[in-house]
PDB file of C-alpha atoms in Angstrom:
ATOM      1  CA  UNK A   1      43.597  -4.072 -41.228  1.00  0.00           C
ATOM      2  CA  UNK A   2      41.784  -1.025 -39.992  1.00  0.00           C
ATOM      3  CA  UNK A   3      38.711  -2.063 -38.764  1.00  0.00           C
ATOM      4  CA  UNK A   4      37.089   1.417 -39.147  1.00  0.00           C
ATOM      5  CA  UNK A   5      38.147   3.695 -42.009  1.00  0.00           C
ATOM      6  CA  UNK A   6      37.714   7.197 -41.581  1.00  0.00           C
ATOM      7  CA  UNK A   7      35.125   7.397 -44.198  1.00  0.00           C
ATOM      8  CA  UNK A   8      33.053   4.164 -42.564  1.00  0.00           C
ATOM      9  CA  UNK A   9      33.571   6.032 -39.590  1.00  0.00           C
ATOM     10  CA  UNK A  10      31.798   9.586 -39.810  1.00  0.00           C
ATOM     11  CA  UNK A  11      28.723   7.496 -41.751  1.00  0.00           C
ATOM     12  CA  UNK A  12      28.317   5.476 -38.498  1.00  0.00           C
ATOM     13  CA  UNK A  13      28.629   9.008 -36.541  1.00  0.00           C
ATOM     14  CA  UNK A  14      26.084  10.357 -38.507  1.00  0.00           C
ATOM     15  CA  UNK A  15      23.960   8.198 -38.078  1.00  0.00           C
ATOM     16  CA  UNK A  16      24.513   7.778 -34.567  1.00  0.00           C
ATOM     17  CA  UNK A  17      22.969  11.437 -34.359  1.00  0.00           C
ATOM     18  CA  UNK A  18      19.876  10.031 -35.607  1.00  0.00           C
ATOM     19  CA  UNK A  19      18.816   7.382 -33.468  1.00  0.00           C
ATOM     20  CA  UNK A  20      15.414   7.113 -34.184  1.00  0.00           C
ATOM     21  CA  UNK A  21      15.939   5.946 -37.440  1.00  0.00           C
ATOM     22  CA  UNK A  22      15.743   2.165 -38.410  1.00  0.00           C
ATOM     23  CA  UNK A  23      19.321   2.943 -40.418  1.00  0.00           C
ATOM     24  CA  UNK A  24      21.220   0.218 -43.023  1.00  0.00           C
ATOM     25  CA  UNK A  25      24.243  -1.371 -41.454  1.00  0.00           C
ATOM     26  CA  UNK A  26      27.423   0.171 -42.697  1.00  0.00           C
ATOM     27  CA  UNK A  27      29.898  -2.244 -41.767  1.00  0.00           C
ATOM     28  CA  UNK A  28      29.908  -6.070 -40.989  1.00  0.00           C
ATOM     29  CA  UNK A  29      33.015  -7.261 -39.160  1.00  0.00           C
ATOM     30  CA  UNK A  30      33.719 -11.354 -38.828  1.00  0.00           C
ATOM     31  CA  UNK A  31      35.789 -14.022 -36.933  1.00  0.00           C
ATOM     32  CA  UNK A  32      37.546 -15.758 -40.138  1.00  0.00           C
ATOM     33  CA  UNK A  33      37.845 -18.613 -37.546  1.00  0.00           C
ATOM     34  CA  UNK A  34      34.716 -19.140 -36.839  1.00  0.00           C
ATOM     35  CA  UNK A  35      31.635 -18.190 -34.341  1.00  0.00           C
ATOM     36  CA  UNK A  36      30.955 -13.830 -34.256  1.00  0.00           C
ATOM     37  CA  UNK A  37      29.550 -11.520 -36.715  1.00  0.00           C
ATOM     38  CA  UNK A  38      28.588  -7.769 -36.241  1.00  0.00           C
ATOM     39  CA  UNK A  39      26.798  -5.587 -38.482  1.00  0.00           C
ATOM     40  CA  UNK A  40      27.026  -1.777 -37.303  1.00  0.00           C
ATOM     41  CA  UNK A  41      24.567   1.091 -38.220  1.00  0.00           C
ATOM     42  CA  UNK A  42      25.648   3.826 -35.800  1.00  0.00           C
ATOM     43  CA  UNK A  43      28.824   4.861 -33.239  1.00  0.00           C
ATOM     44  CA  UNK A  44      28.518   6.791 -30.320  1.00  0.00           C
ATOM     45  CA  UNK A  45      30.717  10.402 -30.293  1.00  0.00           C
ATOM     46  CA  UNK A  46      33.059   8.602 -27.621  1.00  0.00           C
ATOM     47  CA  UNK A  47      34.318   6.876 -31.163  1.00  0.00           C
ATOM     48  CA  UNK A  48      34.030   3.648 -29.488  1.00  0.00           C
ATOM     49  CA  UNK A  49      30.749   1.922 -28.626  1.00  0.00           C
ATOM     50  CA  UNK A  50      28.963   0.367 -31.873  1.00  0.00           C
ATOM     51  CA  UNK A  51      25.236  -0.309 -31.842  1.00  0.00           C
ATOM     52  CA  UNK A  52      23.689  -2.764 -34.268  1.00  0.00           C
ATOM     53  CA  UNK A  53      23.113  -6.442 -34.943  1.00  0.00           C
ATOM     54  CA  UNK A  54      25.701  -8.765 -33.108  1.00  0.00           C
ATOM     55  CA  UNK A  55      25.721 -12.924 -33.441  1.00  0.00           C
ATOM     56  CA  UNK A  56      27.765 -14.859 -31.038  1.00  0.00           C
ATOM     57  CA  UNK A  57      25.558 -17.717 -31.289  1.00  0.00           C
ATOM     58  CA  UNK A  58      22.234 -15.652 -31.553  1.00  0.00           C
ATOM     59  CA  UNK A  59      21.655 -12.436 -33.262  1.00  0.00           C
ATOM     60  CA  UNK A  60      20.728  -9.766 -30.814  1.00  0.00           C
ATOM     61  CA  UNK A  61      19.914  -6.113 -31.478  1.00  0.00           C
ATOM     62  CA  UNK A  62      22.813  -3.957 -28.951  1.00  0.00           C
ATOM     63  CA  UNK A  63      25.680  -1.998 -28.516  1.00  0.00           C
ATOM     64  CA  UNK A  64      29.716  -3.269 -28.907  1.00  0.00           C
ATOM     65  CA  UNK A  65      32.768  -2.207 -28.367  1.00  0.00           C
ATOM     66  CA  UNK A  66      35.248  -1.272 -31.263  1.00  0.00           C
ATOM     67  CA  UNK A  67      37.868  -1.307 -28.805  1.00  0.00           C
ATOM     68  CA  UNK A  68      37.060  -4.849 -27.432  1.00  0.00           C
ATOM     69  CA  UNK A  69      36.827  -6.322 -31.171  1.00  0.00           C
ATOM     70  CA  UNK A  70      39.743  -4.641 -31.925  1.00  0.00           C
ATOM     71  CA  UNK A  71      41.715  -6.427 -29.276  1.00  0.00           C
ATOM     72  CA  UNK A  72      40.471  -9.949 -29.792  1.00  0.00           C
ATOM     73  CA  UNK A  73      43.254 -12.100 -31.102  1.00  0.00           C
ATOM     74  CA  UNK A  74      43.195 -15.341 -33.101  1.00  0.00           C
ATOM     75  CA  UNK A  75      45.163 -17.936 -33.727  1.00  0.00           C
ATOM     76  CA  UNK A  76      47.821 -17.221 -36.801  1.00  0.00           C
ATOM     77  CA  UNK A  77      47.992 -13.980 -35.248  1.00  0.00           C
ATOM     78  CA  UNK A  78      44.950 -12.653 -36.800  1.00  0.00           C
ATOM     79  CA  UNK A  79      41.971 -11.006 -35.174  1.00  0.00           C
ATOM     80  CA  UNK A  80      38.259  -9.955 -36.297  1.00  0.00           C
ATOM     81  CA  UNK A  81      37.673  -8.609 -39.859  1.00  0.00           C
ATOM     82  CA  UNK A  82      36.083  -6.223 -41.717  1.00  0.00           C
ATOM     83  CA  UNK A  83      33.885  -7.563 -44.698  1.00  0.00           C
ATOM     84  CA  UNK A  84      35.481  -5.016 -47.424  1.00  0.00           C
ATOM     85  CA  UNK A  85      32.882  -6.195 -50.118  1.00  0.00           C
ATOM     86  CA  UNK A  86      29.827  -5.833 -47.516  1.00  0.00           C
ATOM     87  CA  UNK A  87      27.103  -4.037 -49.084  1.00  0.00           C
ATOM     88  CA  UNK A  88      23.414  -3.962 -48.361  1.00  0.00           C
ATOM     89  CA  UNK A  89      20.336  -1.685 -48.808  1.00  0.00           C
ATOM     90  CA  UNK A  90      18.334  -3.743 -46.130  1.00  0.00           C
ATOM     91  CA  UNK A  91      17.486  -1.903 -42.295  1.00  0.00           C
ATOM     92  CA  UNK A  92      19.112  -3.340 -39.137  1.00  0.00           C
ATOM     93  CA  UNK A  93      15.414  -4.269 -38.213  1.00  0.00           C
ATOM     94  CA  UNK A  94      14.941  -6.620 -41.182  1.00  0.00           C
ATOM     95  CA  UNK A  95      18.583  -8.083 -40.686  1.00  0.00           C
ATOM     96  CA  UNK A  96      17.433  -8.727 -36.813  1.00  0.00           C
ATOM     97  CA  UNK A  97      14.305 -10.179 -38.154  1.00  0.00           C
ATOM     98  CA  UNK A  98      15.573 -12.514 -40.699  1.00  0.00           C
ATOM     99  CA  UNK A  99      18.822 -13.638 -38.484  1.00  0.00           C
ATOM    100  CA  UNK A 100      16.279 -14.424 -35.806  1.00  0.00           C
ATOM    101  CA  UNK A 101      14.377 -17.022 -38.525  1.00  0.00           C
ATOM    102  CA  UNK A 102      17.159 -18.236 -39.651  1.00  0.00           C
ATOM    103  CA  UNK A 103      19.107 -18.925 -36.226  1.00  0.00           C
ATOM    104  CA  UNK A 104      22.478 -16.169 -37.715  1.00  0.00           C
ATOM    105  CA  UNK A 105      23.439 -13.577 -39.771  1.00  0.00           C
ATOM    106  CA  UNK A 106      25.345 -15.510 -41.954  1.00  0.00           C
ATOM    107  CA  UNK A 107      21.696 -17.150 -42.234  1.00  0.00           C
ATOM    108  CA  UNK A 108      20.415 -14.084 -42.911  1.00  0.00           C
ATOM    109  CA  UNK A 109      22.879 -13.194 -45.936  1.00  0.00           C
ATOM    110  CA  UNK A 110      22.154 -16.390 -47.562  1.00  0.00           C
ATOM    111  CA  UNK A 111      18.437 -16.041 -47.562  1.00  0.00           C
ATOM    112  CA  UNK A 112      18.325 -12.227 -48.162  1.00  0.00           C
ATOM    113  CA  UNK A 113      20.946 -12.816 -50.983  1.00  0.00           C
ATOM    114  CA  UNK A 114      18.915 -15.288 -52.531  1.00  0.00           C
ATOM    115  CA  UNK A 115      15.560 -13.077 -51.667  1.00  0.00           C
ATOM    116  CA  UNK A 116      17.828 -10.478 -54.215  1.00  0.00           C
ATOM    117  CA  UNK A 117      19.088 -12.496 -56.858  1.00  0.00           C
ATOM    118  CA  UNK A 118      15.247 -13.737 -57.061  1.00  0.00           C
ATOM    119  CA  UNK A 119      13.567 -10.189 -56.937  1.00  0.00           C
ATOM    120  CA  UNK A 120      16.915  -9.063 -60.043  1.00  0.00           C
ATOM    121  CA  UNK A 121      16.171 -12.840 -61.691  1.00  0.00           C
ATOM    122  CA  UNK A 122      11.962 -11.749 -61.956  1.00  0.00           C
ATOM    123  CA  UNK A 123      12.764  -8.052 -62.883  1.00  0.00           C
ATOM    124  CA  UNK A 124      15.131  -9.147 -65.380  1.00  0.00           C
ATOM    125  CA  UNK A 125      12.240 -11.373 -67.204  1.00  0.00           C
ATOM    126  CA  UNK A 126       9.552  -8.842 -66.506  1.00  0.00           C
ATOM    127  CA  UNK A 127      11.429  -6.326 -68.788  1.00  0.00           C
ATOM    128  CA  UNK A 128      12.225  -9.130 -71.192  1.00  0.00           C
ATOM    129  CA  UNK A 129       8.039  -9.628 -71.251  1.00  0.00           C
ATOM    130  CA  UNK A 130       7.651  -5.991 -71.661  1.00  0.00           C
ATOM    131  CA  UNK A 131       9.751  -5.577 -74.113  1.00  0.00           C
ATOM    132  CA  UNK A 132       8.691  -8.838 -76.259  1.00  0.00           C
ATOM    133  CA  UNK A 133       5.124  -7.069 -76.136  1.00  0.00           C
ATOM    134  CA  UNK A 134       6.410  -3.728 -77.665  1.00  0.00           C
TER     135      UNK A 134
END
C-alpha cells in the first residue's frame, strides 16, 4: 500500500505552508497489530517529516517520519496502514484534546464518533419537529 498518495500528499504540503493554522488531519495511518496511530495535518517540503497527533501509548502533538513508518515491518510481512475510509471535519487541537481524556486516539474516534452520530441523531428529530409544526 502507498502510504501517501499523491493527492493526500500536496494537501498535507499545503498545509504545511500554513502553519499557523489549527488544520484537520488528512490522513490517519495504524499498526493492524496493535499499539501506534498517527493522524497527519501537514508535511514538511523535504516530503518526509509529518507533524500531527501521534499515540504510541499516549497521544502527543509532534512531528514523524514517513520514512521511519514506512520502514516498520510486522509480522505476516505487513507494516503500518493507511485508514482509506478516514474522514473527519474535527482540528488536530480537538483530536489532541479528546485523545488526552480519553487516554488514545482510537479513544478519541469512539467518543467523537458517537459525539456525531448524537449531534446527526438530534438534527435529524429537530427537522422531524419542525416539520410536524408546519
Amino acid at each position: 500500500m502507498i502510504l501517501l498518495p499523491p493527492e493526500l500528499r500536496e494537501r498535507l504540503l499545503a498545509n504545511g505552508r500554513e502553519r499557523s493554522a489549527d488544520h484537520v488531519p488528512d490522513v490517519k495511518f495504524f499498526n493492524p497489530f496493535g499499539q501506534g496511530v498517527w493522524l497527519a495535518t501537514e508535511l514538511n517540503p523535504d516530503g518526509d517529516i509529518l507533524f500531527g497527533l501521534a499515540d504510541l501509548g499516549y497521544p502527543e502533538l509532534g512531528s514523524f517520519s514517513l520514512e521511519e513508518l514506512a520502514s516498520i515491518h510486522l509480522p505476516f510481512g505487513m507494516g503500518i496502514e493507511r485508514d482509506i475510509l478516514f474522514q473527519t471535519d474535527v482540528s488536530i487541537s480537538v483530536w489532541a484534546e479528546v485523545a488526552r481524556q480519553a487516554g488514545s486516539i482510537r479513544g478519541a474516534e469512539r467518543l467523537l464518533y458517537a459525539r456525531h452520530r448524537s449531534d446527526d441523531a438530534h438534527n435529524r428529530n429537530s427537522v422531524d419537529t419542525q416539520n410536524r409544526k408546519a
